[in-house]
Short mmCIF file of N, CA and C in Angstrom, two decimals:
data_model
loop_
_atom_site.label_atom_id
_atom_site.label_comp_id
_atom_site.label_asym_id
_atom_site.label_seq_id
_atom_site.Cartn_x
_atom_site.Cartn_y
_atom_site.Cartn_z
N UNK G 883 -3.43 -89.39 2.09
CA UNK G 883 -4.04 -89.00 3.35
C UNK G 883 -5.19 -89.97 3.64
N UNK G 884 -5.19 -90.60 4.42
CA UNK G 884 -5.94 -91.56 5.11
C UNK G 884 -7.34 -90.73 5.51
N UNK G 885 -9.01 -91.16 5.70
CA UNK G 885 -9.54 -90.50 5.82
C UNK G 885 -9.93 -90.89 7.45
N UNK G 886 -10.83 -89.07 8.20
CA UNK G 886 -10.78 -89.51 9.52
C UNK G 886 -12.19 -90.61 10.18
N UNK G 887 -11.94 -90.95 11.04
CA UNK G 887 -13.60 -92.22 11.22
C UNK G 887 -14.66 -90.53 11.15
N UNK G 888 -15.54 -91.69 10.21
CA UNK G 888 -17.04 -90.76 10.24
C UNK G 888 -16.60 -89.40 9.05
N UNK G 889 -15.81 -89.47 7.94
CA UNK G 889 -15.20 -88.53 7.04
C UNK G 889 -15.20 -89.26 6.21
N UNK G 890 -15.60 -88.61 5.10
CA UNK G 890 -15.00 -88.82 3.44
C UNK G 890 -14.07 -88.47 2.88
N UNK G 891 -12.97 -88.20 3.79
CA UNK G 891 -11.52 -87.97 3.69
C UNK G 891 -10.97 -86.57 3.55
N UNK G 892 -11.86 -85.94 3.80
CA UNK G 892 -11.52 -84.44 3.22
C UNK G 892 -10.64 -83.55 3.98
N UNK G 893 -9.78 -82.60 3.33
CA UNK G 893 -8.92 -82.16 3.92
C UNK G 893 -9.05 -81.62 5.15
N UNK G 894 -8.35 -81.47 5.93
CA UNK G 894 -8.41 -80.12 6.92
C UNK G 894 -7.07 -79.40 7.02
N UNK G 895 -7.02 -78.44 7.37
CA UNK G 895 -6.27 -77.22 7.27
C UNK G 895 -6.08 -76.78 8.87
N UNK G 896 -4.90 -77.28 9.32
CA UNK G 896 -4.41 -76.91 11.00
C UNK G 896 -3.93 -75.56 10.67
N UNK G 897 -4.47 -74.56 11.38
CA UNK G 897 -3.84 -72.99 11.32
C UNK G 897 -3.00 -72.85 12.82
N UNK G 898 -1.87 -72.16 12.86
CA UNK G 898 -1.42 -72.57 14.36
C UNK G 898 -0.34 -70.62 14.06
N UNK G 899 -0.82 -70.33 15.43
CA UNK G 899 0.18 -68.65 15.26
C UNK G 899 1.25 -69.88 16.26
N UNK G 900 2.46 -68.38 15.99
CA UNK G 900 3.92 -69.39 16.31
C UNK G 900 3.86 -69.08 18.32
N UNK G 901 4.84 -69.94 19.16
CA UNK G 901 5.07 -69.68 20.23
C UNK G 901 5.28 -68.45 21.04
N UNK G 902 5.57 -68.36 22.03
CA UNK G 902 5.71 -67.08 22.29
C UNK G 902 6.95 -66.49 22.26
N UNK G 903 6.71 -65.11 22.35
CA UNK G 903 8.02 -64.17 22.03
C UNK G 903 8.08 -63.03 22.64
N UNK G 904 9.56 -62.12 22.60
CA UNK G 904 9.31 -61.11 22.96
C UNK G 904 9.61 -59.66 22.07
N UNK G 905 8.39 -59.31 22.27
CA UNK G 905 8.76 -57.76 21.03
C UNK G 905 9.89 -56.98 21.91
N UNK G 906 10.37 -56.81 23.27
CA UNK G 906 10.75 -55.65 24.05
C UNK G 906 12.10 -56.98 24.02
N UNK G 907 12.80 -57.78 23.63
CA UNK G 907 13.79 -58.48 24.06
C UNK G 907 15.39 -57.53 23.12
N UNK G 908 16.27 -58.37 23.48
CA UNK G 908 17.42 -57.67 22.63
C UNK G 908 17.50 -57.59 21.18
N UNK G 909 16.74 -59.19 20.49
CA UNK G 909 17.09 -58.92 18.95
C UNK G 909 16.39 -57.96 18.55
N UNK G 910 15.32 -57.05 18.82
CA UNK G 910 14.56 -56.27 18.34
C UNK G 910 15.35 -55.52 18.68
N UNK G 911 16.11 -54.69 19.54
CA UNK G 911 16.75 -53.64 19.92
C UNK G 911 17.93 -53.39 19.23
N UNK G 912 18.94 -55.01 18.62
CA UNK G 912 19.73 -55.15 18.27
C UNK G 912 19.51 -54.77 16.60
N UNK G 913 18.12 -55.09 16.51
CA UNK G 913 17.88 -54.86 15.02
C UNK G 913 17.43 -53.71 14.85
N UNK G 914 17.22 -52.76 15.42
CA UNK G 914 16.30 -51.61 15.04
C UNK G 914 15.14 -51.56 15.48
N UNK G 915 14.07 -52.40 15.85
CA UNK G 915 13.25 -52.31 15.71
C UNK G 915 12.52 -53.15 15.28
N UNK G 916 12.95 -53.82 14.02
CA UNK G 916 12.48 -55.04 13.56
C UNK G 916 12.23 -56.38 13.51
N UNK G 917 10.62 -56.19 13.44
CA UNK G 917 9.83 -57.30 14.74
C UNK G 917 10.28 -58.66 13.80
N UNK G 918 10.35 -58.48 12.62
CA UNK G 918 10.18 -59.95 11.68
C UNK G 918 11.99 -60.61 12.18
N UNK G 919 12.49 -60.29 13.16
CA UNK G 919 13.83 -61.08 13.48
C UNK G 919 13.81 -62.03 14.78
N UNK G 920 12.44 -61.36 15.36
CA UNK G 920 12.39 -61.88 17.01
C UNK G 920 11.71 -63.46 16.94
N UNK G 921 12.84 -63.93 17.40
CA UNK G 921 12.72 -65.80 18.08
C UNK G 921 11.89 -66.04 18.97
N UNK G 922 11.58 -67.47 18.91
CA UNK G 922 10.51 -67.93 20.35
C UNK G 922 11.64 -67.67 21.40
N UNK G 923 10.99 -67.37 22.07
CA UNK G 923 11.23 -67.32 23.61
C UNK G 923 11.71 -68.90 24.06
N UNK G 924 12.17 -69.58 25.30
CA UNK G 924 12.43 -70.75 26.23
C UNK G 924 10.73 -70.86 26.33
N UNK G 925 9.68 -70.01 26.82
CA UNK G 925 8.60 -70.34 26.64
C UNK G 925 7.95 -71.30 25.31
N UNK G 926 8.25 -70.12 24.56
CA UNK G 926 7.64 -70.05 23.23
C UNK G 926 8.01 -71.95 22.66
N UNK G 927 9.40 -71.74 22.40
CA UNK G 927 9.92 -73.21 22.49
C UNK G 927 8.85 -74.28 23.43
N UNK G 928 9.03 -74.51 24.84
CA UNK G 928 7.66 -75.35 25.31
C UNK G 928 6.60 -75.26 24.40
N UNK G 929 6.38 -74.38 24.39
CA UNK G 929 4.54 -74.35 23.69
C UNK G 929 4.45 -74.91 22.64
N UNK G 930 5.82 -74.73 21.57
CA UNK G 930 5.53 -75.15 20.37
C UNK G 930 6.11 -76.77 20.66
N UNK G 931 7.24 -77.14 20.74
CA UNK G 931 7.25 -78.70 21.14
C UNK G 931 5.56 -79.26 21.47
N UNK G 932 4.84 -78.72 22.51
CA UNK G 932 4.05 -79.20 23.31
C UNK G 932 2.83 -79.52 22.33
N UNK G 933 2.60 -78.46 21.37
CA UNK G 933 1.71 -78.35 20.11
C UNK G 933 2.08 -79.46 18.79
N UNK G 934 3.30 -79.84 19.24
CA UNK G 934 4.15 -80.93 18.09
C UNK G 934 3.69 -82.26 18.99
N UNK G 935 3.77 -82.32 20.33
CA UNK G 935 3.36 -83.65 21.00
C UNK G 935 1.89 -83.88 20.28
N UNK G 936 0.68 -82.66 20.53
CA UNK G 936 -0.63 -82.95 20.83
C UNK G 936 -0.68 -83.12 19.20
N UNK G 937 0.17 -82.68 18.22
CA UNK G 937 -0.46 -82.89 16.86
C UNK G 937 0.31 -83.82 16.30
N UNK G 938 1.29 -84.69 16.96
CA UNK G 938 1.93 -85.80 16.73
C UNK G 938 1.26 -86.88 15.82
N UNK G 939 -0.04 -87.02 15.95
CA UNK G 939 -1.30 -88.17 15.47
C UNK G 939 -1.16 -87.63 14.01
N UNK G 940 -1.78 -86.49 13.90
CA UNK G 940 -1.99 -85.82 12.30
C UNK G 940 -0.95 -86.11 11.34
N UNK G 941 -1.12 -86.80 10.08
CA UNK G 941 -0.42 -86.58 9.07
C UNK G 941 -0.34 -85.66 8.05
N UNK G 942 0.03 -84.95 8.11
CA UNK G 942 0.40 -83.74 7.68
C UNK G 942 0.76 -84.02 6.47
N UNK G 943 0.36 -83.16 4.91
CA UNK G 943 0.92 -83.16 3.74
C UNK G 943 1.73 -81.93 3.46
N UNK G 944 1.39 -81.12 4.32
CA UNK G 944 2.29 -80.19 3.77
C UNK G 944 2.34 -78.78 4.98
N UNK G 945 3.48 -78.06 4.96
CA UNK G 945 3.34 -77.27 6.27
C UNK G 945 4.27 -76.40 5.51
N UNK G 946 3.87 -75.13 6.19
CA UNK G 946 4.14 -73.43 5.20
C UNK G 946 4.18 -72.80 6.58
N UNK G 947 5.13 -71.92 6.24
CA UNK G 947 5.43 -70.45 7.21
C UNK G 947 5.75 -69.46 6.75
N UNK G 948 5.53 -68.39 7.59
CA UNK G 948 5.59 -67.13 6.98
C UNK G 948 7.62 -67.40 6.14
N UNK G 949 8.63 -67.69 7.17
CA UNK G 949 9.78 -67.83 6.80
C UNK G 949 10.67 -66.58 8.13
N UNK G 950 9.53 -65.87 9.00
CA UNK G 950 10.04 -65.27 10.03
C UNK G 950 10.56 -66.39 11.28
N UNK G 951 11.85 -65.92 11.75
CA UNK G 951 12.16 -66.95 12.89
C UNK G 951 11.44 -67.60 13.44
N UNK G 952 10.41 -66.75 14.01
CA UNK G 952 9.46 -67.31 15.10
C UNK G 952 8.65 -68.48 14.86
N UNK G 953 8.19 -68.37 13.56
CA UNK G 953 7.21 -68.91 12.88
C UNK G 953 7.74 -70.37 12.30
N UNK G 954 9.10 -70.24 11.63
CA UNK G 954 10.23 -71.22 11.19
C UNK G 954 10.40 -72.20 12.45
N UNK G 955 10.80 -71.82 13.55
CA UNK G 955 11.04 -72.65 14.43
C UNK G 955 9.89 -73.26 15.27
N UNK G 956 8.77 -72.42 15.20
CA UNK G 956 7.29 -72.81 15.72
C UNK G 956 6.96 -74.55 14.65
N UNK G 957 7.10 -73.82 13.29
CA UNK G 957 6.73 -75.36 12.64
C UNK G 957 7.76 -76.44 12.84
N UNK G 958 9.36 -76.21 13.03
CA UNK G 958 10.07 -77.12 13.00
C UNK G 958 10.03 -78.22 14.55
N UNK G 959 9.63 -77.49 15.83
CA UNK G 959 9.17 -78.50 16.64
C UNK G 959 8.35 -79.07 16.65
N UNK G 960 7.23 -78.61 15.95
CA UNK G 960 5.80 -79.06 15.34
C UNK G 960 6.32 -80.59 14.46
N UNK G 961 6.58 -80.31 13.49
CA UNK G 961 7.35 -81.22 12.73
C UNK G 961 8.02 -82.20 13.20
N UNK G 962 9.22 -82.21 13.85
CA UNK G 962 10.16 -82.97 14.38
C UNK G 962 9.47 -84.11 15.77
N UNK G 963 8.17 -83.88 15.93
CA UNK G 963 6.99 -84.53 16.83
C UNK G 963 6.82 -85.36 16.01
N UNK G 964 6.48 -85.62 14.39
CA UNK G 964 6.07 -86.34 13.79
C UNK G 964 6.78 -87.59 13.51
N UNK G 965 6.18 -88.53 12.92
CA UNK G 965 6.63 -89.95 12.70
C UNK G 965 8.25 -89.77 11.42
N UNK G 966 8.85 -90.60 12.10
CA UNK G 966 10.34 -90.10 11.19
C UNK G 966 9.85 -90.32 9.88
N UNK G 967 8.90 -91.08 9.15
CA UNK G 967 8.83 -91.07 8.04
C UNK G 967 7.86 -90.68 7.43
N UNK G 968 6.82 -89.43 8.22
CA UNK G 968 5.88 -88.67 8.09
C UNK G 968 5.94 -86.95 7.70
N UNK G 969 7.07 -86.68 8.27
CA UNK G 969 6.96 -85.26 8.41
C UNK G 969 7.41 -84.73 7.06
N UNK G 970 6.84 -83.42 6.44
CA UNK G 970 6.74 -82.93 5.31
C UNK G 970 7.90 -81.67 5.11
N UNK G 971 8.49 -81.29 4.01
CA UNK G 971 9.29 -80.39 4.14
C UNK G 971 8.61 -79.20 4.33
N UNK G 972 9.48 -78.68 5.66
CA UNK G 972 8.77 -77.01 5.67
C UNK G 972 8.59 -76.16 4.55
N UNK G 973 7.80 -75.64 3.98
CA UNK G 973 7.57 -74.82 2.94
C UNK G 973 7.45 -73.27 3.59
N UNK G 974 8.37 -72.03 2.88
CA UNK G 974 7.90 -70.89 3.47
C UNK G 974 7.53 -70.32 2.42
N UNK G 975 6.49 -68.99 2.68
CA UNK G 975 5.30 -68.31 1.92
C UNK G 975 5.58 -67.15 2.16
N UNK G 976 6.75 -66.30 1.93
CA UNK G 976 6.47 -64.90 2.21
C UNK G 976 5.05 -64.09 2.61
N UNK G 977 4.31 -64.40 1.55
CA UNK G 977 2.72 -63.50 1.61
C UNK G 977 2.42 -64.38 3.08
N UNK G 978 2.40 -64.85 3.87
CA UNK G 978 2.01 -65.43 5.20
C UNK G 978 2.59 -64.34 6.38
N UNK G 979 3.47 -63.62 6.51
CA UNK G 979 4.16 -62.47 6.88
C UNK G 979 2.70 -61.70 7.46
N UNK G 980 3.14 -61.83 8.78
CA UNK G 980 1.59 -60.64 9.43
C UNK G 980 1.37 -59.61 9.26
N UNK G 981 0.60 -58.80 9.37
CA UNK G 981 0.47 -57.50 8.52
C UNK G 981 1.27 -56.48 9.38
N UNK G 982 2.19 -55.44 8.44
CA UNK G 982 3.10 -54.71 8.68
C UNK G 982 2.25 -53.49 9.52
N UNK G 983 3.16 -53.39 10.62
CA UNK G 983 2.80 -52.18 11.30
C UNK G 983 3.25 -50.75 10.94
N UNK G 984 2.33 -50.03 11.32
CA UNK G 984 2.81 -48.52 10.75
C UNK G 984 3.47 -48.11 12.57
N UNK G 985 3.19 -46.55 12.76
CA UNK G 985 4.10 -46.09 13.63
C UNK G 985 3.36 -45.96 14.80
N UNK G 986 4.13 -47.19 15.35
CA UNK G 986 4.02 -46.97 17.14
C UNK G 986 3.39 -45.94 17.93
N UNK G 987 4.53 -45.18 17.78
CA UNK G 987 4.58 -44.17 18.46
C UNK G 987 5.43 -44.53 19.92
N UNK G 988 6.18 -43.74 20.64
CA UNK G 988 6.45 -44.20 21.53
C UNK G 988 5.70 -45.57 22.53
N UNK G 989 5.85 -46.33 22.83
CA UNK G 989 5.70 -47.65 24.30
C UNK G 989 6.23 -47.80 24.89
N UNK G 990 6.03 -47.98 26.60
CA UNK G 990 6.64 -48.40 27.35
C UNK G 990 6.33 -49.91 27.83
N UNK G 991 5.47 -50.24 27.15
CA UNK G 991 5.31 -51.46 27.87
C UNK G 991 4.35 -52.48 26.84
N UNK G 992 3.92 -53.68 26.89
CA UNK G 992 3.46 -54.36 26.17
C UNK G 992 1.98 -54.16 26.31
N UNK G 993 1.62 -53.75 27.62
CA UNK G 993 0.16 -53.62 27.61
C UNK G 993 -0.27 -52.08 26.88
N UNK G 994 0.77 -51.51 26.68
CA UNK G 994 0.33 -49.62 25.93
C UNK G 994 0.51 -50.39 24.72
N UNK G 995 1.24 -51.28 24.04
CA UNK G 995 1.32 -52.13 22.79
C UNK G 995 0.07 -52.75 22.50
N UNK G 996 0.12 -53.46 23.20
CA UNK G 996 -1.18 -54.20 23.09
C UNK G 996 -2.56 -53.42 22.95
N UNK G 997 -3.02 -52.80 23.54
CA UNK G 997 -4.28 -51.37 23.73
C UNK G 997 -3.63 -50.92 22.09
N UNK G 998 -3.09 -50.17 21.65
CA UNK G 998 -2.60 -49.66 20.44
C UNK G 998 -3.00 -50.51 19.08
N UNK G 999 -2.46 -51.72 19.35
CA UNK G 999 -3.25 -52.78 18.13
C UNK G 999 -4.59 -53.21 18.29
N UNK G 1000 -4.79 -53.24 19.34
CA UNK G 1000 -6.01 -53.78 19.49
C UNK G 1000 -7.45 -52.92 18.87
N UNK G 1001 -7.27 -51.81 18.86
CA UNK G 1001 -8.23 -50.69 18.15
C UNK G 1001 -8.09 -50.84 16.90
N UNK G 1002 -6.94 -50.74 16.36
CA UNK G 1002 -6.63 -51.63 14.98
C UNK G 1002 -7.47 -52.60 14.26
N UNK G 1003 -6.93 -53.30 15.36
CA UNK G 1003 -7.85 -54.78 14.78
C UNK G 1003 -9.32 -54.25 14.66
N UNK G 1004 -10.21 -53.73 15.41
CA UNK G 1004 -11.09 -53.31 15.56
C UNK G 1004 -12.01 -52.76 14.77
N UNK G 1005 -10.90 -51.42 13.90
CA UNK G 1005 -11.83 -51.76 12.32
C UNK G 1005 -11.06 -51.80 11.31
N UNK G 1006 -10.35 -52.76 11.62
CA UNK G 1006 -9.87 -53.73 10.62
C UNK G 1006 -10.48 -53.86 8.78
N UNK G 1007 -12.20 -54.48 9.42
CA UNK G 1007 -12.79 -54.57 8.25
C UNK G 1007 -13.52 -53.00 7.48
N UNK G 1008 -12.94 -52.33 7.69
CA UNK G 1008 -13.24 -50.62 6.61
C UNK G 1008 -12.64 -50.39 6.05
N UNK G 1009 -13.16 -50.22 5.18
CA UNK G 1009 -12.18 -49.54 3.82
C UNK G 1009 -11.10 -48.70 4.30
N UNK G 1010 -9.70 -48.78 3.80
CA UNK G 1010 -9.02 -48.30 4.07
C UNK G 1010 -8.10 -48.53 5.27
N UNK G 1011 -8.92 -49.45 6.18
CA UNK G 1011 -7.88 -49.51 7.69
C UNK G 1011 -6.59 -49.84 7.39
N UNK G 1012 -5.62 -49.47 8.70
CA UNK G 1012 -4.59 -50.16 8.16
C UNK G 1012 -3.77 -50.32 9.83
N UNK G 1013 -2.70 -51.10 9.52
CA UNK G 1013 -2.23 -51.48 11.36
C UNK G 1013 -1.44 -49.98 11.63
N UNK G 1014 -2.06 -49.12 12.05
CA UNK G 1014 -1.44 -48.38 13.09
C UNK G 1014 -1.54 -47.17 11.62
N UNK G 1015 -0.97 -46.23 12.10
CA UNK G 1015 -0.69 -45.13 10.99
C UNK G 1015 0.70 -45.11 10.16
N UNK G 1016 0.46 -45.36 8.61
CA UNK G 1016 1.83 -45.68 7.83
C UNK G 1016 1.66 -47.19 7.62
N UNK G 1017 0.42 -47.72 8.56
CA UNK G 1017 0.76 -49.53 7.85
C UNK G 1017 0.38 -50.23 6.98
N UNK G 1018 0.15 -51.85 7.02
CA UNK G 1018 -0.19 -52.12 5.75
C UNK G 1018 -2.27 -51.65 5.86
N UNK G 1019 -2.68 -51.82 4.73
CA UNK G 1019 -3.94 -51.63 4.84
C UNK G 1019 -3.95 -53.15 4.96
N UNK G 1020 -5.31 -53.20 5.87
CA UNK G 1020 -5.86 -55.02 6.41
C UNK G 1020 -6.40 -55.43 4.89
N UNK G 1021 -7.02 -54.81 4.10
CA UNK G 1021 -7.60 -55.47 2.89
C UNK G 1021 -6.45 -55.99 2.02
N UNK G 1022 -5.03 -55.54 1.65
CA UNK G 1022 -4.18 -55.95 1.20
C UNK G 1022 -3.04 -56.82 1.64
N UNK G 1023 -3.55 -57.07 3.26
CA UNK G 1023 -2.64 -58.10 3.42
C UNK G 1023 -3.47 -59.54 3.43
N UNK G 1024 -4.83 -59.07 3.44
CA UNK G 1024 -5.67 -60.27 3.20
C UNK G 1024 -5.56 -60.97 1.70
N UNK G 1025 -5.34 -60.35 0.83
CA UNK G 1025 -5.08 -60.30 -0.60
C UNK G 1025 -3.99 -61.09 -0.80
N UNK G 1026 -2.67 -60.65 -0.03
CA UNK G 1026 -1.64 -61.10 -0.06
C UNK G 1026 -1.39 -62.26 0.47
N UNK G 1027 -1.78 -62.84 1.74
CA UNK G 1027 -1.82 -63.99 2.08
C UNK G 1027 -3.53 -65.23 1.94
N UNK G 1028 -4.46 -64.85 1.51
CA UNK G 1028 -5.10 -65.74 1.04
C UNK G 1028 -5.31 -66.44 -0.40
#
């Protein structure tokens, strides 16, 4: 790794969430329910290509994903931006997997979704929180993926 002007070469660490998607689309419906199957979107796709143009420069040593679709194909346009004799093999990390949701409860829509996690997140950092009721606790998925 080459170091950057005005650096003593030291690493940096690009964190990037994957393109966009849709929780309310068919593979979720087709699957049950289950969010860890749902693909980028035709959006999602742009965004992530577009994130592979702007990080085209960076040489990258190494690149990890959770190993969920979304996330898999988020790094592989990322990647495929890079210099043909630059780009690193995708590595996937199970423990990278976002933290499991407990129960919904009925939604009709992404914004009653959205309001629902968002309190979540909220106190996140207390003992015991966890995503939604039945989910993972936030302290153990921090465990798990750091």
């Amino acid at each position: 790794m080459s170091a950057l002007p005005g650096t003593t070469g030291r690493r940096r660490i690009y964190l990037m969430r994957h393109g966009h998607v849709d929780y309310f689309g068919k593979e979720i419906r087709e699957a049950g329910g289950d969010f860890s199957v749902v693909p980028l979107t035709p959006l999602g796709q742009e965004q992530a290509k577009a994130a592979g143009i702007a990080l085209s420069h960076v040489a990258f040593d190494r690149a990890v994903c959770s190993g969920y679709p979304r996330t898999q194909q988020t790094a592989e346009y990322v990647l495929a931006a890079q210099p043909s004799d630059g780009a690193p093999a995708l590595e996937v990390d199970a423990g990278l997997v976002e933290v499991h949701g407990g129960d919904y409860g009925h939604v009709k829509n992404r914004a009653e979704m959205a309001a629902k996690m968002a309190f979540h997140f909220d106190i996140a950092g207390e003992p015991g929180a966890s995503m939604l009721p039945g989910g993972e606790v936030f302290a153990e998925a921090m465990a798990r993926s750091v």
